[in-house]
Amino acid sequence: MRRLLPAALACVLIPLGTAAAQTPAQAPAPYDIILRGGTVVDGTGAPRYRADVAVTRGHIARVGDLAKATARTEIDVRGLFVAPGFINIHSHAVPAVLQTAENMLTQGVTTELLNADGSAPVDIGAQLDTLEAHGLAVNVASSAGFNSVWATVMGPSNTRATPDDIARMRAMLLANLERGAFGISAGLDYKPAYFSTVPEAIAVLSIARPWRTFFPNHDRLTPESGFSSRKGMEETMAIGEGTGLVPVFTHMKVQGREQGTADEVLAMMRQSSAAGRWVAADVYPYLAGQTALAALIIPGWAQDGGIAKMRERFADPALRARIIAESDAAIAARFNGPESILLNQTGRKLSDIMRQQGATSAGEAVVKVLEAEFPSAILSFGAESDLRKILQYPDASIACDCGAWTETRAHPRGFGTFPRILGHYVRETHTLTWESAVRKMSALPASIAGMVDRGLVAPGMAADLVVFDTATVIDHATYESSALKSEGIRVVLVNGMVALRDGAVTGVRGGTTLRRSGHMPSRPLHLDAARAVSVRGLLRAGNARASGANAAGANAATDVIATNVTIELAQGANARVASGQLRLTTATGQTVRAISFGTMQPGSDWLTVTGRALVGGDERAFTLLVDGADPLAAGSPSAVELRIEGMTPLTGAVQGRTNIRTNARTSARRRTRSTPS
């Protein structure tokens, strides 16, 4: 349920660093919160500008000069940047910690996409319901997990999937897409999903083709390929092409012996995208990762059947010798040697363990450790020059490969990723501009995932906002002290509620669960071209897809059932917001009329925009989606989905004309009926 600001808040001006002062009671203010005098970096990548930002009932109401407006709470953000809340699309959050999420809020993160690397509950609907019931400090969404369904059906061993096995896995994934999954994540480098073949993965994942979603994959690096990062990425692209999903190289890196070849990999991505097969990535700003020590070092055949079977093989002298030799090869090909492998829970380096145990090689030391323990490890893999090039790639978003947690002996990315981007890679090294960095942490991950009402500072968007100080923002977490908090993130709003002020969490649980509908495709973020949409005709309204709900407290007495729809919107290449008209009229004569618009986001034969509308005499936020050819509907009819604050989402097929234009490209869909219904 969406949480609104308390109506009893008095109108105050809160200079950062000071306590709020109370004022006498007065007439109700038109806005709940105004952020005064900040510099807005809106998430599009366009140049920053000075503006006030007003928030009402959890949504952005207005962006501009609000000198004559008042609010119940006013926050002075002069000299600071105001940006969309950051979206972490690769989250390993600890469920119980999502109620506080201090390490994420102090980084400016307002939304986490759970179930990364293919590990997910089989039923994400139950996962989201449970999380929301306990309260959330940040928003959460979930991906379906390929690894989970593979392990559930196939078990821990290397066996081939039968047609019945494929059908069971497809049904499990489809059920989660219908429950609101944002994408299908995978970690084909992890056992037992590692044992799946590319044709098997395509057969399972192709069930998601009509959902137009994305496939973030921890690329599989095999000894047969020489542990090649590029070969792993090519496999991810092949699965994307075979399924119609958008391939995403998750926590993208160029590892070990292939260091220095980022240009070649990025050229491969550009070539595929230019040919109409879009490829994206996410990346964190570190040269080491963290995972189970065994996961990427012990050969796959030795892990077949699970930990107990692996240890049985350790006890066989011949197999042990082979495992050690192949583990040595993996370490040499993928990582930067035993000195760069750290068992984070104990602080021991693999090189120290080799000396202490008298091991003759790094692989032998790993086997000795795994005979009695199953620890996680931090593994150094890359080169700074490659990292900077990946960070600069336009379709590489920022994600921390972390999540809400309180662990003090882990990777520093859990407390430092997003401020490190802003402080080190923008202010100090100028690898990115402020505008491009914010885009990569907000609107870009939103478009990759298919989100439509987050990631931009614009009217009608959910009021997830972060205010930061460009002069001081920086990370402090290190591999030795991984839980040191970042600084410079000054204010964070989650759905219009102040979750962090003066750099300290408030304890407010303003987060909610997010569910994706079939009208929310993954798409490239192209906001620099002129675009327009025209819809005129009858809207035959049906129930919104269950996965697209996200409407809280809907009241049947105020729901809108539209019969006539008129949409005429356009946005120039250099314009910040759209202009035009949106009007719905019900059979009973009730009208919905838009009074302001945000940024139009186009896709392939698809478009979305947020804004503010009058429903009767009440002003409310809305999100409009126009789908020129709905692949989930028979006959590919044009469809409109309209979400109005506080109401049940309205979804219907258009009986009339739909025309979507981006630059010189035009897509038209005509639907006619002899008798309107």
PDB file of N, CA and C in Angstrom, residues 438-472:
ATOM      1  N   VAL A 438      24.223  10.294 -13.361  1.00  0.00           N
ATOM      2  CA  VAL A 438      22.864  10.196 -12.822  1.00  0.00           C
ATOM      3  C   VAL A 438      21.982   9.389 -13.769  1.00  0.00           C
ATOM      4  N   ARG A 439      22.097   9.625 -15.059  1.00  0.00           N
ATOM      5  CA  ARG A 439      21.329   8.846 -16.038  1.00  0.00           C
ATOM      6  C   ARG A 439      21.583   7.353 -15.869  1.00  0.00           C
ATOM      7  N   LYS A 440      22.833   6.970 -15.654  1.00  0.00           N
ATOM      8  CA  LYS A 440      23.204   5.561 -15.531  1.00  0.00           C
ATOM      9  C   LYS A 440      22.731   4.940 -14.219  1.00  0.00           C
ATOM     10  N   MET A 441      22.317   5.784 -13.263  1.00  0.00           N
ATOM     11  CA  MET A 441      21.859   5.273 -11.976  1.00  0.00           C
ATOM     12  C   MET A 441      20.349   5.421 -11.796  1.00  0.00           C
ATOM     13  N   SER A 442      19.667   5.972 -12.810  1.00  0.00           N
ATOM     14  CA  SER A 442      18.232   6.238 -12.651  1.00  0.00           C
ATOM     15  C   SER A 442      17.442   5.856 -13.901  1.00  0.00           C
ATOM     16  N   ALA A 443      17.388   6.713 -14.894  1.00  0.00           N
ATOM     17  CA  ALA A 443      16.538   6.452 -16.057  1.00  0.00           C
ATOM     18  C   ALA A 443      17.001   5.250 -16.868  1.00  0.00           C
ATOM     19  N   LEU A 444      18.313   5.043 -16.986  1.00  0.00           N
ATOM     20  CA  LEU A 444      18.793   3.904 -17.775  1.00  0.00           C
ATOM     21  C   LEU A 444      18.425   2.570 -17.134  1.00  0.00           C
ATOM     22  N   PRO A 445      18.727   2.333 -15.851  1.00  0.00           N
ATOM     23  CA  PRO A 445      18.276   1.059 -15.275  1.00  0.00           C
ATOM     24  C   PRO A 445      16.761   0.900 -15.294  1.00  0.00           C
ATOM     25  N   ALA A 446      16.025   2.008 -15.161  1.00  0.00           N
ATOM     26  CA  ALA A 446      14.565   1.916 -15.246  1.00  0.00           C
ATOM     27  C   ALA A 446      14.135   1.426 -16.623  1.00  0.00           C
ATOM     28  N   SER A 447      14.739   1.940 -17.680  1.00  0.00           N
ATOM     29  CA  SER A 447      14.335   1.537 -19.035  1.00  0.00           C
ATOM     30  C   SER A 447      14.778   0.110 -19.341  1.00  0.00           C
ATOM     31  N   ILE A 448      15.943  -0.298 -18.847  1.00  0.00           N
ATOM     32  CA  ILE A 448      16.384  -1.683 -19.049  1.00  0.00           C
ATOM     33  C   ILE A 448      15.391  -2.641 -18.396  1.00  0.00           C
ATOM     34  N   ALA A 449      14.973  -2.319 -17.182  1.00  0.00           N
ATOM     35  CA  ALA A 449      14.075  -3.202 -16.438  1.00  0.00           C
ATOM     36  C   ALA A 449      12.633  -3.112 -16.914  1.00  0.00           C
ATOM     37  N   GLY A 450      12.258  -2.003 -17.548  1.00  0.00           N
ATOM     38  CA  GLY A 450      10.880  -1.821 -17.980  1.00  0.00           C
ATOM     39  C   GLY A 450      10.047  -0.980 -17.047  1.00  0.00           C
ATOM     40  N   MET A 451      10.686  -0.285 -16.100  1.00  0.00           N
ATOM     41  CA  MET A 451       9.935   0.595 -15.204  1.00  0.00           C
ATOM     42  C   MET A 451       9.498   1.842 -15.964  1.00  0.00           C
ATOM     43  N   VAL A 452       8.361   2.424 -15.553  1.00  0.00           N
ATOM     44  CA  VAL A 452       7.818   3.555 -16.300  1.00  0.00           C
ATOM     45  C   VAL A 452       7.576   4.793 -15.448  1.00  0.00           C
ATOM     46  N   ASP A 453       7.491   4.656 -14.119  1.00  0.00           N
ATOM     47  CA  ASP A 453       7.146   5.815 -13.290  1.00  0.00           C
ATOM     48  C   ASP A 453       8.252   6.174 -12.305  1.00  0.00           C
ATOM     49  N   ARG A 454       9.471   5.702 -12.572  1.00  0.00           N
ATOM     50  CA  ARG A 454      10.631   6.039 -11.749  1.00  0.00           C
ATOM     51  C   ARG A 454      11.831   6.261 -12.641  1.00  0.00           C
ATOM     52  N   GLY A 455      12.807   7.026 -12.124  1.00  0.00           N
ATOM     53  CA  GLY A 455      14.032   7.252 -12.880  1.00  0.00           C
ATOM     54  C   GLY A 455      14.159   8.625 -13.490  1.00  0.00           C
ATOM     55  N   LEU A 456      13.116   9.467 -13.378  1.00  0.00           N
ATOM     56  CA  LEU A 456      13.167  10.822 -13.926  1.00  0.00           C
ATOM     57  C   LEU A 456      12.593  11.807 -12.917  1.00  0.00           C
ATOM     58  N   VAL A 457      13.076  13.034 -12.963  1.00  0.00           N
ATOM     59  CA  VAL A 457      12.466  14.127 -12.205  1.00  0.00           C
ATOM     60  C   VAL A 457      11.506  14.825 -13.156  1.00  0.00           C
ATOM     61  N   ALA A 458      10.217  14.498 -13.025  1.00  0.00           N
ATOM     62  CA  ALA A 458       9.210  15.025 -13.949  1.00  0.00           C
ATOM     63  C   ALA A 458       7.837  14.895 -13.307  1.00  0.00           C
ATOM     64  N   PRO A 459       6.895  15.755 -13.677  1.00  0.00           N
ATOM     65  CA  PRO A 459       5.547  15.664 -13.122  1.00  0.00           C
ATOM     66  C   PRO A 459       4.945  14.281 -13.316  1.00  0.00           C
ATOM     67  N   GLY A 460       4.275  13.791 -12.272  1.00  0.00           N
ATOM     68  CA  GLY A 460       3.611  12.504 -12.322  1.00  0.00           C
ATOM     69  C   GLY A 460       4.477  11.332 -11.924  1.00  0.00           C
ATOM     70  N   MET A 461       5.809  11.508 -11.940  1.00  0.00           N
ATOM     71  CA  MET A 461       6.697  10.427 -11.517  1.00  0.00           C
ATOM     72  C   MET A 461       6.565  10.195 -10.015  1.00  0.00           C
ATOM     73  N   ALA A 462       6.795   8.961  -9.587  1.00  0.00           N
ATOM     74  CA  ALA A 462       6.874   8.689  -8.160  1.00  0.00           C
ATOM     75  C   ALA A 462       7.967   9.566  -7.554  1.00  0.00           C
ATOM     76  N   ALA A 463       7.707  10.090  -6.363  1.00  0.00           N
ATOM     77  CA  ALA A 463       8.641  11.038  -5.736  1.00  0.00           C
ATOM     78  C   ALA A 463       9.747  10.287  -5.010  1.00  0.00           C
ATOM     79  N   ASP A 464      10.539   9.545  -5.802  1.00  0.00           N
ATOM     80  CA  ASP A 464      11.795   8.968  -5.342  1.00  0.00           C
ATOM     81  C   ASP A 464      12.886   9.940  -5.760  1.00  0.00           C
ATOM     82  N   LEU A 465      13.488  10.611  -4.791  1.00  0.00           N
ATOM     83  CA  LEU A 465      14.427  11.690  -5.088  1.00  0.00           C
ATOM     84  C   LEU A 465      15.635  11.598  -4.177  1.00  0.00           C
ATOM     85  N   VAL A 466      16.779  12.015  -4.695  1.00  0.00           N
ATOM     86  CA  VAL A 466      18.005  12.061  -3.897  1.00  0.00           C
ATOM     87  C   VAL A 466      18.646  13.434  -4.065  1.00  0.00           C
ATOM     88  N   VAL A 467      19.082  14.001  -2.947  1.00  0.00           N
ATOM     89  CA  VAL A 467      19.767  15.293  -2.936  1.00  0.00           C
ATOM     90  C   VAL A 467      21.193  15.037  -2.462  1.00  0.00           C
ATOM     91  N   PHE A 468      22.188  15.471  -3.256  1.00  0.00           N
ATOM     92  CA  PHE A 468      23.567  15.216  -2.864  1.00  0.00           C
ATOM     93  C   PHE A 468      24.438  16.448  -3.075  1.00  0.00           C
ATOM     94  N   ASP A 469      25.548  16.448  -2.354  1.00  0.00           N
ATOM     95  CA  ASP A 469      26.507  17.551  -2.376  1.00  0.00           C
ATOM     96  C   ASP A 469      27.657  17.166  -3.298  1.00  0.00           C
ATOM     97  N   THR A 470      27.789  17.848  -4.411  1.00  0.00           N
ATOM     98  CA  THR A 470      28.824  17.491  -5.379  1.00  0.00           C
ATOM     99  C   THR A 470      30.232  17.717  -4.842  1.00  0.00           C
ATOM    100  N   ALA A 471      30.372  18.578  -3.846  1.00  0.00           N
ATOM    101  CA  ALA A 471      31.699  18.888  -3.311  1.00  0.00           C
ATOM    102  C   ALA A 471      32.208  17.826  -2.345  1.00  0.00           C
ATOM    103  N   THR A 472      31.280  17.060  -1.737  1.00  0.00           N
ATOM    104  CA  THR A 472      31.705  16.131  -0.687  1.00  0.00           C
ATOM    105  C   THR A 472      31.334  14.684  -0.940  1.00  0.00           C
TER     106      THR A 472
END
